[in-house]
Coordinates of C-alpha atoms and ligand atoms in Angstrom, one line a residue:
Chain A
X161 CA 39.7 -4.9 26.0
X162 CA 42.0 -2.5 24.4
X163 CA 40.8 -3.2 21.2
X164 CA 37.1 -1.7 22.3
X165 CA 38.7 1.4 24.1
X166 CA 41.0 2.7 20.7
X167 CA 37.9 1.5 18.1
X168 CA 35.3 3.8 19.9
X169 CA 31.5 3.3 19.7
X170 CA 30.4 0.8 16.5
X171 CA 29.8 1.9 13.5
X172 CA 25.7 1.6 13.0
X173 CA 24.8 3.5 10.0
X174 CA 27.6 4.1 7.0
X175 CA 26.8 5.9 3.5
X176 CA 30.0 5.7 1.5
X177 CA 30.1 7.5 -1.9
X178 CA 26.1 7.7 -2.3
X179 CA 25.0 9.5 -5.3
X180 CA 21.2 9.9 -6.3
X181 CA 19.6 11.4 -9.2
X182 CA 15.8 12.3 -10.3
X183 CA 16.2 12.8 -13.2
X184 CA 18.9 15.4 -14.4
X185 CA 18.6 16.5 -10.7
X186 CA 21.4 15.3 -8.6
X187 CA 20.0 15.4 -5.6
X188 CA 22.4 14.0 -3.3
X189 CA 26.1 13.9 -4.3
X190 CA 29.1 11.7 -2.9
X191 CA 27.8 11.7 0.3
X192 CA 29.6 10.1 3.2
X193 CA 28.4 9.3 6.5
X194 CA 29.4 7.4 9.7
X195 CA 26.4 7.3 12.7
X196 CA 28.2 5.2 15.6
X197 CA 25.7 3.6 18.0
X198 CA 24.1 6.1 20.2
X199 CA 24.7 8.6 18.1
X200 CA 21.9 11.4 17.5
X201 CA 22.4 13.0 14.2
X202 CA 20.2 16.2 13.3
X203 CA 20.2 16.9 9.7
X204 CA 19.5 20.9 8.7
X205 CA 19.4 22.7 5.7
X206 CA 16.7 24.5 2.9
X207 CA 14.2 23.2 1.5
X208 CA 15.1 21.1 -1.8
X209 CA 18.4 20.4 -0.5
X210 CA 18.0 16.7 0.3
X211 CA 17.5 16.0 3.4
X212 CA 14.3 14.1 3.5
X213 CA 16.0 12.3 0.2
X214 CA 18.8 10.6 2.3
X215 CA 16.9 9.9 5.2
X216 CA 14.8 7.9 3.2
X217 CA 17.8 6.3 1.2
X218 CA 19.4 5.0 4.6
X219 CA 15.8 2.2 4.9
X220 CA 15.9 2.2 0.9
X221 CA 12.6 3.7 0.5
X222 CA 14.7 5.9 -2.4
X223 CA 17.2 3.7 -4.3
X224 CA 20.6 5.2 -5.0
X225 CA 22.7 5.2 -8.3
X226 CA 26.0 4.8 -6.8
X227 CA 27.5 4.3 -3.7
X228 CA 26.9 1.9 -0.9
X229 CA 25.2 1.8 2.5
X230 CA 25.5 -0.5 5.6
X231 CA 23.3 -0.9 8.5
X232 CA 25.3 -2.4 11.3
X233 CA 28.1 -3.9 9.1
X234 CA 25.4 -5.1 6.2
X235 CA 24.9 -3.5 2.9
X236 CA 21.1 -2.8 1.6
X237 CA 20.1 -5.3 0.2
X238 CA 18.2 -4.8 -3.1
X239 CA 14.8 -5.7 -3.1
X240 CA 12.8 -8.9 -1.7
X241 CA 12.7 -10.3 1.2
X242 CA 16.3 -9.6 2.5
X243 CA 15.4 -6.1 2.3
X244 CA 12.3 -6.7 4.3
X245 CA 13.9 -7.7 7.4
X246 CA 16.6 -4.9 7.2
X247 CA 14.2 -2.4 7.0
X248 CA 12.9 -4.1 10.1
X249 CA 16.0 -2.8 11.8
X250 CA 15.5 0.7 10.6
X251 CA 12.5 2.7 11.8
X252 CA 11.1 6.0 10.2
X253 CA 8.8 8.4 11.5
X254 CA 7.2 10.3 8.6
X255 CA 6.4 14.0 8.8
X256 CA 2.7 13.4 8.0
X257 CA 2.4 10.6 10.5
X258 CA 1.0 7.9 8.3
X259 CA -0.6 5.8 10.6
X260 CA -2.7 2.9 9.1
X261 CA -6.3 4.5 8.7
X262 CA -8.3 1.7 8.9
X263 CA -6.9 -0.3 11.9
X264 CA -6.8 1.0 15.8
X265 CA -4.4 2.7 17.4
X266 CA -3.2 -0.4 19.6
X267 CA -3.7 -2.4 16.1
X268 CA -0.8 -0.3 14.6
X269 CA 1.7 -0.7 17.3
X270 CA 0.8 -4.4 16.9
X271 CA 0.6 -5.3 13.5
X272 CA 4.3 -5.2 12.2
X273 CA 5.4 -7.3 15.4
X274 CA 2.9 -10.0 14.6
X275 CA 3.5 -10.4 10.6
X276 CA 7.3 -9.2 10.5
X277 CA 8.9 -10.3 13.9
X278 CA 6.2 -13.0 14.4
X279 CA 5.5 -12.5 17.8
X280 CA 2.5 -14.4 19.1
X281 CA -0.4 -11.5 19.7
X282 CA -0.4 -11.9 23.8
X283 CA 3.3 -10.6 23.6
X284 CA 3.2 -7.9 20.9
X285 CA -0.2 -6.3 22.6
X286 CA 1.7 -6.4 26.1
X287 CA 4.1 -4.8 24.0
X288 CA 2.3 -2.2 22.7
X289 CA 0.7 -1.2 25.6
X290 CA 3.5 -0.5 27.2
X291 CA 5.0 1.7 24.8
X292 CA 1.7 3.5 24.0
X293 CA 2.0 4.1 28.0
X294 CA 5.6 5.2 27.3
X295 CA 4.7 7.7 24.6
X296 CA 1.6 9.1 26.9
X297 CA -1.2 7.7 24.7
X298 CA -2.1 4.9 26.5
X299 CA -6.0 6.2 26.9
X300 CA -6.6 6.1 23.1
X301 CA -5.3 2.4 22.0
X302 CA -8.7 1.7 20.7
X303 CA -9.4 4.7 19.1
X304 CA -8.4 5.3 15.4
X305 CA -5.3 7.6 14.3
X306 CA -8.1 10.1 12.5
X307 CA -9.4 10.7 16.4
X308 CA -6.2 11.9 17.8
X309 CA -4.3 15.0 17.4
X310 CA -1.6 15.5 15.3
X311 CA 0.6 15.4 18.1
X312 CA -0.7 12.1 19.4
X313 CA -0.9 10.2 16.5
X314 CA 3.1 11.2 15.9
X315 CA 4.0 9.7 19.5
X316 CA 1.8 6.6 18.1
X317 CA 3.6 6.6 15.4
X318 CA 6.9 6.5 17.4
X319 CA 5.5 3.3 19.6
X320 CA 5.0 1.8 16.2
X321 CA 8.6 2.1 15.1
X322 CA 9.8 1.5 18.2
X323 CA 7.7 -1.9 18.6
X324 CA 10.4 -3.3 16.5
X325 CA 13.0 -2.8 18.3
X326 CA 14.9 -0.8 15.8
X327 CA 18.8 -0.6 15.9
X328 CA 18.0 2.9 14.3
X329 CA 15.0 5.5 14.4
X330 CA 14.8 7.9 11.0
X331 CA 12.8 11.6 11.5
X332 CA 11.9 13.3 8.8
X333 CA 10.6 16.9 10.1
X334 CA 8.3 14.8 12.8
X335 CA 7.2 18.0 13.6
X336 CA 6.4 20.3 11.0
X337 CA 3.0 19.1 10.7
X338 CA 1.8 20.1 14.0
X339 CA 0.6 22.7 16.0
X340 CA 3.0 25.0 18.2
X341 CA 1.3 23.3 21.5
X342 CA 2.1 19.7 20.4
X343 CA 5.4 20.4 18.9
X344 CA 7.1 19.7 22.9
X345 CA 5.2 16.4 23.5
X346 CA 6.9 15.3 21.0
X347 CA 10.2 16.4 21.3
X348 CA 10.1 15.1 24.7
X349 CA 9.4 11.5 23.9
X350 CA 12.5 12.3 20.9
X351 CA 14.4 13.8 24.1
X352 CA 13.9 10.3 26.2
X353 CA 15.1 8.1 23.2
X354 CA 18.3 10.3 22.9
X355 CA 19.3 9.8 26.7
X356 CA 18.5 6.2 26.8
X357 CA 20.9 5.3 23.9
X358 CA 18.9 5.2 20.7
X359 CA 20.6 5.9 18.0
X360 CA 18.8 8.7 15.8
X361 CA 19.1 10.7 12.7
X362 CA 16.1 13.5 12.7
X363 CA 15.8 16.0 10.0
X364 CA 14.2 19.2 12.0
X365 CA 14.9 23.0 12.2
X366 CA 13.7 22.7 15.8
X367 CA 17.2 24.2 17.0
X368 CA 16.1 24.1 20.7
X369 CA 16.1 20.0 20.2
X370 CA 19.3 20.1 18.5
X371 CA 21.1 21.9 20.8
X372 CA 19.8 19.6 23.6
X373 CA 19.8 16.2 22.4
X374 CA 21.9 15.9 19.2
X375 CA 25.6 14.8 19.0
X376 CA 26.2 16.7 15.8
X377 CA 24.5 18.2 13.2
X378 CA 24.9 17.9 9.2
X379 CA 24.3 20.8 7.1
X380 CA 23.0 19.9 3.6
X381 CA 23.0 22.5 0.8
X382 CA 22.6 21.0 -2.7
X383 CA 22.7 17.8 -2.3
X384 CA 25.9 17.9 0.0
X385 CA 26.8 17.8 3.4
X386 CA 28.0 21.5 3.6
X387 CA 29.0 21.4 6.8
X388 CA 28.9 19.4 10.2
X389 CA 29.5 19.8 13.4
X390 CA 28.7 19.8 17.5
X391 CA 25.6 21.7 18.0
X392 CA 27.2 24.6 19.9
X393 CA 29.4 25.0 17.5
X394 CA 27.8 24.9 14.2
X395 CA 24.7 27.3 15.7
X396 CA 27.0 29.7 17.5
X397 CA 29.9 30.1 14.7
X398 CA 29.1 28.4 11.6
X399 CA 31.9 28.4 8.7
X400 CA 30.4 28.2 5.7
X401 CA 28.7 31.1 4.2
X402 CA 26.0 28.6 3.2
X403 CA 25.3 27.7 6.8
X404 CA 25.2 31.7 7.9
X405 CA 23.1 32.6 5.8
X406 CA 20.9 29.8 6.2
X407 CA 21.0 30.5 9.7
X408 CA 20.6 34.3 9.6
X409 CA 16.9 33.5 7.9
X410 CA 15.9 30.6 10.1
X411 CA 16.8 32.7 13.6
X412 CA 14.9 35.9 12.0
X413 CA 11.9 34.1 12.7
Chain B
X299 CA -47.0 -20.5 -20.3
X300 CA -44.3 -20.8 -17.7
X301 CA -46.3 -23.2 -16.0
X302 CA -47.2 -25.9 -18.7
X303 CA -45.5 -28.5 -20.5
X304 CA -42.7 -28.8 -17.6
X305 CA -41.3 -25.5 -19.1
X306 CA -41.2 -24.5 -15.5
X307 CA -38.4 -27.3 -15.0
X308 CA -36.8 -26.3 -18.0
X309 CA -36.7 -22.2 -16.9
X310 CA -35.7 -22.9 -13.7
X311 CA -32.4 -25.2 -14.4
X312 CA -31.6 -22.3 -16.8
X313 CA -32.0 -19.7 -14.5
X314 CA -30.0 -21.8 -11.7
X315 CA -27.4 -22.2 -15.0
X316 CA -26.8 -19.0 -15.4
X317 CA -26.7 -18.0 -11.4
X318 CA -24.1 -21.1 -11.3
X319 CA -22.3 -19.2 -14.4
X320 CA -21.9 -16.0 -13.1
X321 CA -21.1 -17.2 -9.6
X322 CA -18.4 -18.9 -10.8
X323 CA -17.2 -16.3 -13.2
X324 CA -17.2 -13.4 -10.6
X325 CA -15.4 -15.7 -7.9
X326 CA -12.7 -16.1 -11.0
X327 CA -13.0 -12.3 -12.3
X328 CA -12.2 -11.3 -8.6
X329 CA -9.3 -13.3 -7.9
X330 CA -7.7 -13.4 -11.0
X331 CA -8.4 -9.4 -11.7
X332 CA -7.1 -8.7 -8.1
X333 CA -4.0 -10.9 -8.7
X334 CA -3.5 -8.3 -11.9
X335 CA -4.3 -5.1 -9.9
X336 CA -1.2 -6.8 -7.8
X337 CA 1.1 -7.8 -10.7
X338 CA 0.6 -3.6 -11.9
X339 CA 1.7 -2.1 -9.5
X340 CA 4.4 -4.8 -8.2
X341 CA 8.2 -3.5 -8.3
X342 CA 8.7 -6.6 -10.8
X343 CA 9.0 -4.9 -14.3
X344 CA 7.7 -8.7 -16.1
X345 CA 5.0 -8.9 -13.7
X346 CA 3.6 -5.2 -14.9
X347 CA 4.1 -6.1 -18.3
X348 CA 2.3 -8.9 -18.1
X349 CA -0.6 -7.8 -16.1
X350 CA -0.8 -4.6 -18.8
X351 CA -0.9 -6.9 -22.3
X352 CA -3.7 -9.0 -19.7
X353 CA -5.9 -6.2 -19.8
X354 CA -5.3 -4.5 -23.2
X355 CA -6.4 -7.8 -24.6
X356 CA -9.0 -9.2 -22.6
X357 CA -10.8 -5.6 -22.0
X358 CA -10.5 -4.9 -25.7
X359 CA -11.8 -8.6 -27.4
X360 CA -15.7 -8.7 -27.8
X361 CA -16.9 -11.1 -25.4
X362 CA -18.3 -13.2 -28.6
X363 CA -14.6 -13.8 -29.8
X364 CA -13.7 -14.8 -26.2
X365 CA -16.2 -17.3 -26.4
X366 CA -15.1 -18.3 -30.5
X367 CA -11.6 -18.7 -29.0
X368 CA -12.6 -20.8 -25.9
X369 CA -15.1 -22.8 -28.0
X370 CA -12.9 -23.6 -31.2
X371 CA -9.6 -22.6 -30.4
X372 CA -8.6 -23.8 -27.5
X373 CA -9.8 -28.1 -28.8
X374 CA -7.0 -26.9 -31.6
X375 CA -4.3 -26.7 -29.2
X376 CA -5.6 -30.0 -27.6
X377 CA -7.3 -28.2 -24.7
X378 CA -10.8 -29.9 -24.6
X379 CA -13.3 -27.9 -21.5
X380 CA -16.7 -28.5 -20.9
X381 CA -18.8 -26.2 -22.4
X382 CA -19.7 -24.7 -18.8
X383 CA -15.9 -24.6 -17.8
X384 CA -15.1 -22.8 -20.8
X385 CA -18.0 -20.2 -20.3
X386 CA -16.4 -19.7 -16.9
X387 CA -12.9 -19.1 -18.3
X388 CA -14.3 -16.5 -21.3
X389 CA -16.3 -14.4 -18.8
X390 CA -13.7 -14.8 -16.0
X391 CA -11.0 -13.7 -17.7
X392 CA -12.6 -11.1 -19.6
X393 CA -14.6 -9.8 -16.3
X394 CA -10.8 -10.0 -14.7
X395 CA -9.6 -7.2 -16.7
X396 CA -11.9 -4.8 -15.7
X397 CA -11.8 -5.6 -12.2
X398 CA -8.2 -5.3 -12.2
X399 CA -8.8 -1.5 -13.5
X400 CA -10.8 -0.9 -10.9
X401 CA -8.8 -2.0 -8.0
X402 CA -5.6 -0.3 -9.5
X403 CA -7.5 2.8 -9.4
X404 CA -8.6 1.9 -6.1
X405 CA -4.8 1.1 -4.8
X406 CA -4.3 4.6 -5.7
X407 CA -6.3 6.3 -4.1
X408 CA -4.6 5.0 -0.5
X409 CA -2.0 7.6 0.3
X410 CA 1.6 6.4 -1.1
X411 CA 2.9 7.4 2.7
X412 CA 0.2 4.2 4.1
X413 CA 2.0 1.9 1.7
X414 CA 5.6 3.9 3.0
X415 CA 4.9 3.5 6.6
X416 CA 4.3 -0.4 6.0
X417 CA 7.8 -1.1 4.3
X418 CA 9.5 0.9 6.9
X419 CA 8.5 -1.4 9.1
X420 CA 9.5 -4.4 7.1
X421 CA 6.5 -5.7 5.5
X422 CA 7.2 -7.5 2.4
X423 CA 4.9 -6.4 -0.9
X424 CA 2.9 -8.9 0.2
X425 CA 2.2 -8.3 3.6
X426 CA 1.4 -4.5 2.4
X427 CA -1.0 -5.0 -0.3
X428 CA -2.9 -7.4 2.0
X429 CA -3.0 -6.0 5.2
X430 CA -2.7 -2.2 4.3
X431 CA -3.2 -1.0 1.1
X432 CA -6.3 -3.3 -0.4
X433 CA -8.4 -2.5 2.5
X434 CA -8.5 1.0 2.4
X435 CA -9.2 0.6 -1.5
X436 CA -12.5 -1.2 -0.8
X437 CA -14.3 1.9 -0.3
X438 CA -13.4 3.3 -3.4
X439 CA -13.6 0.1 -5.2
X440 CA -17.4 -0.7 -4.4
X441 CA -18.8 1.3 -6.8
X442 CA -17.2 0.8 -9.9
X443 CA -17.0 -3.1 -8.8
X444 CA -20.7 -3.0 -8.4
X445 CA -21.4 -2.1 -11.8
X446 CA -19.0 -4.9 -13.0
X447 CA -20.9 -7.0 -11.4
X448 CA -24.4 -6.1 -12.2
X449 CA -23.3 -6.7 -16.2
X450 CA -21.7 -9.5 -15.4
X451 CA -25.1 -12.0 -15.5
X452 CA -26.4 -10.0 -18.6
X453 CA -22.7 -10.9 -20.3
X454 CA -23.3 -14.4 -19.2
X455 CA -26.4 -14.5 -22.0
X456 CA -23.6 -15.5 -24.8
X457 CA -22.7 -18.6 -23.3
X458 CA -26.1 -20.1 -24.3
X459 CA -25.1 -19.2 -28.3
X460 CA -22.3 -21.9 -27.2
X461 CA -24.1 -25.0 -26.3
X462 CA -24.7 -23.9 -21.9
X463 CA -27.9 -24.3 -21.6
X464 CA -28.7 -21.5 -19.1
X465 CA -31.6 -19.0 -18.8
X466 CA -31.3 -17.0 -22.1
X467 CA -31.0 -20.4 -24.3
X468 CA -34.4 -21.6 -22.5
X469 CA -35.7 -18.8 -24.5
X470 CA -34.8 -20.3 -27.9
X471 CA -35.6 -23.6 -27.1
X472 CA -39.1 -22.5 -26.3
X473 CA -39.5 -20.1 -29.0
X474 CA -38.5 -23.0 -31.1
X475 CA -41.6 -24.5 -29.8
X476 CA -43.7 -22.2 -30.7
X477 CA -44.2 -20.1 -27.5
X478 CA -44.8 -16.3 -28.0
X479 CA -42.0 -15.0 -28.4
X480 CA -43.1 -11.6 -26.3
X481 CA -44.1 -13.4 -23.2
X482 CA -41.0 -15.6 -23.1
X483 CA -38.5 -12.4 -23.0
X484 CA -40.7 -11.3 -20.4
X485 CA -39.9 -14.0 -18.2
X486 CA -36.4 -14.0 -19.4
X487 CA -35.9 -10.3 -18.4
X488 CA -37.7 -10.6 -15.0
X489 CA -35.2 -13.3 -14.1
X490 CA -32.0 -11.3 -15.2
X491 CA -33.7 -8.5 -13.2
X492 CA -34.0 -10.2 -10.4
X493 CA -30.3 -11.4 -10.7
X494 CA -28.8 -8.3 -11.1
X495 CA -31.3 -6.7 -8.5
X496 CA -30.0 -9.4 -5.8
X497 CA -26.3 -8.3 -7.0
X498 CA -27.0 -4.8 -6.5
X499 CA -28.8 -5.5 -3.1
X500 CA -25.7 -7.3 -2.0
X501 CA -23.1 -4.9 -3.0
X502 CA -25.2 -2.3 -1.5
X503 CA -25.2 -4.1 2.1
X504 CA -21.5 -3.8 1.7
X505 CA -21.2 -0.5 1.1
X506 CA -23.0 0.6 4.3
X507 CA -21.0 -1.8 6.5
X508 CA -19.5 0.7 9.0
X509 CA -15.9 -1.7 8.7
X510 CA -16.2 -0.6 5.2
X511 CA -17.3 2.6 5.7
X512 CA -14.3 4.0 7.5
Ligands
LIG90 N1 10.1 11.5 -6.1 C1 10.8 12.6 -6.6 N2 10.8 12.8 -7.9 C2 11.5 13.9 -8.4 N3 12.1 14.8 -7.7 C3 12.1 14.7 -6.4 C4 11.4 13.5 -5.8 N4 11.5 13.7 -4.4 C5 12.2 14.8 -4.2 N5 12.6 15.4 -5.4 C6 13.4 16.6 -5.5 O1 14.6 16.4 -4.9 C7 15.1 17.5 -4.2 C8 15.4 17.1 -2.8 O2 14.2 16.7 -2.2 P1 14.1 16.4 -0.6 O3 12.7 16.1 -0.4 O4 15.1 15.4 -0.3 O5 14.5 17.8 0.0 P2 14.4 18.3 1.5 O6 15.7 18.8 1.8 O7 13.8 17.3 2.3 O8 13.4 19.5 1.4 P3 12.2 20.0 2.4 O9 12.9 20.8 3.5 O10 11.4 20.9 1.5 O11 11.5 18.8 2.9 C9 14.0 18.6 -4.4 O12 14.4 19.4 -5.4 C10 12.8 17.8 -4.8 O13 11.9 18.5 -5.6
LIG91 MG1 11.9 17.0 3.3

């Protein structure tokens, strides 16, 4: 009992001494990186810095060169079928969506639970149903992603990743593909995930969301984690010149 | 002339000879080339290597030597085929390589994030080539496959230099016997024609399936 109350929340996500390179580009250097259940993490910073790179390192969809990663106490494993079912625990929203073209929009939210988690069909459409419901996009389950709009085919693909019950939900800029008017439907289906425990790392320079649903926010610069912080904190009096003058551009507009 | 003497017997088992042929060699071509397209752009380094030496062989050996090899070659290393089954394996594996090109450049045109999106949520290599990546090649791959296809009964001709005795060996046989020799191509051609016609036909239907067409 005591033991729980001194350790704190559990560790979910850890990135211990992870270096990456392309090339002679050292794109992300000794990063290190605790995410504790629950946690939501927003990751800031300009363009080329690396964000989207370790977001996509922490499911392995980049390798690293050095360095090691745990999800939930396990390392990555490397390639195969080990890595398969880890990833399974990991879910990503992509910044262009990617939903798969050629099935339906119900199809997609089912697909992954029948040939990953092998749930019998009944089940995973129940499933998806209700979490296309969830996400407000219950109308268009037969309709293909190209239908939608950009802002429903990003809450579909946030019923996708979610139909796998993920331990932890990746963003890389979910938003920065749409439109102004869809931008809030989908930070508000990213707001509900926050308060009902999901643990969540979301690369954005939507301020309003960090300030409302993150934890803490990391700001990279150069392949580093400049600076982090509580959302009040690092918005209102950021330390690092990096961050203030990052900060002075992105508030100008 | 096509309808004396029982030639008529003899055209037609040749003409089902070669339609056996080339059935057989574009169900191998298409399985074995797709199983290359796979292996080239698989995440294991022998497997590319492999599939690549595959078709800078096969894609760059005249058809002719194919058959030379299959004929005399392979009875050297104690592998003894029918002369049908080794027909099969020349064209098959030589067709193979250029539908393995064709489908590698089909897997790339399918967006890199469609292939993304399926690993993130845990499908294995596998599982994403099948259910995600080689559909959406299809459309662009019906074209170029198409052709493939259409040459493939033409190619098929060689075999009857190496004892099958299918539609385009019926030809010697009865210019042996003294046919002329312009009427006999005439037939010979319809009946490729109306091969490849039926092969173009088919992959046409295909093409304009709205599954497909997506
Ligand atoms: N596959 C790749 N090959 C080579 N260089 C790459 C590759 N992917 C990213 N880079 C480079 O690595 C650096 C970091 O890229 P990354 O996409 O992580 O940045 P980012 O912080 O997400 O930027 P943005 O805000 O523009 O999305 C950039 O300089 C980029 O050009
Ligand atoms: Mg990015």
């Amino acid at each position: 009992m005591t033991e729980t109350a001194d350790s704190g929340p559990k560790a979910l996500v850890e990135l211990t001494g992870v270096n990456k390179h392309f090339g002679a580009l050292h794109v992300l250097q000794d990063i290190n990186l605790t995410i504790s259940q629950g946690e939501v993490v927003v990751v800031i910073g300009p363009s080329g810095s690396g964000k989207s790179t370790l977001c996509r390192t922490i499911n392995r969809l980049e390798t690293i060169d050095a360095g090691r990663i745990t999800i939930d106490g396990e390392p990555l494993p490397a390639e195969g079928r080990e890595l398969a079912r880890l990833r399974a625990e990991v879910g990503m929203v992509f910044q262009s969506f990617n939903l798969f073209a050629h099935k339906t929009v119900l199809e997609n939210v089912v697909l992954a639970q029948v040939k990953v988690r092998r749930t019998d069909r009944a089940a995973a459409e129940a499933k998806a149903h209700a979490l296309l419901d969830r996400v407000g996009v219950a109308a268009q389950a037969d309709k293909f992603p190209a239908q939608l709009s950009g802002g429903q085919q990003q809450r579909v693909a946030i019923a996708r990743a979610l139909a796998m019950d993920p331990k932890v939900l990746l963003f890389d800029e979910p938003t920065s593909a749409l439109d102004p008017e869809m931008i809030t439907e989908v930070l508000d289906v990213m707001r509900g995930l926050a308060a009902e425990g999901m643990t969540m790392v979301v690369v954005t320079h939507e301020m309003g969301f960090a300030r409302s649903a993150a934890n803490r926010v990391l700001f990279m610069a150069d392949g580093r984690i400049v600076e982090e912080n509580t959302p009040e904190a690092f918005f209102t009096n950021p330390r690092s010149d990096r961050a203030k003058d990052f900060l002075s551009k992105i508030l100008r507009h | 002339m096509l309808f004396e003497d029982g030639n008529f017997g003899l055209f037609r088992d040749g003409f089902l000879r070669t339609v056996e042929l080339s059935a057989a060699s574009a169900v191998l071509a298409l399985l074995l080339g797709t199983l290359l397209a796979a292996f080239r752009v698989s995440p294991v380094p022998v497997l590319r290597s492999f599939a690549t030496v595959w078709v800078g062989v096969f894609r760059n050996t005249p058809l002719t030597l194919l058959f030379f090899a299959v004929t005399f070659g392979l009875p050297r290393v104690d592998v003894h085929l029918s002369a049908f089954v080794g027909a099969v394996l020349a064209l098959g594996c030589y067709t193979a390589s250029f539908v393995c090109e064709v489908v590698r450049s089909g897997i790339n045109t399918v967006p890199v994030g469609q292939a993304e999106a399926a690993r993130s949520l845990g499908m294995t290599f596998g599982q994403t080539l099948v259910q995600i990546v080689l559909p959406q090649a299809g459309r662009a791959v019906l074209g170029p496959m198409s052709s493939i296809f259409i040459a493939l009964p033409r190619n098929s001709a060689i075999a009857g230099a190496f004892n099958v005795a299918e539609l385009y060996s019926v030809q010697q046989t009865l210019s042996e016997r003294g046919y002329a020799i312009f009427v006999l191509f005439f037939w010979v051609a319809l009946a490729y024609l109306c091969i490849s016609a039926a092969v173009g036909l088919a992959f046409r239907r295909l093409e304009h399936r709205p599954a497909v067409a997506r």
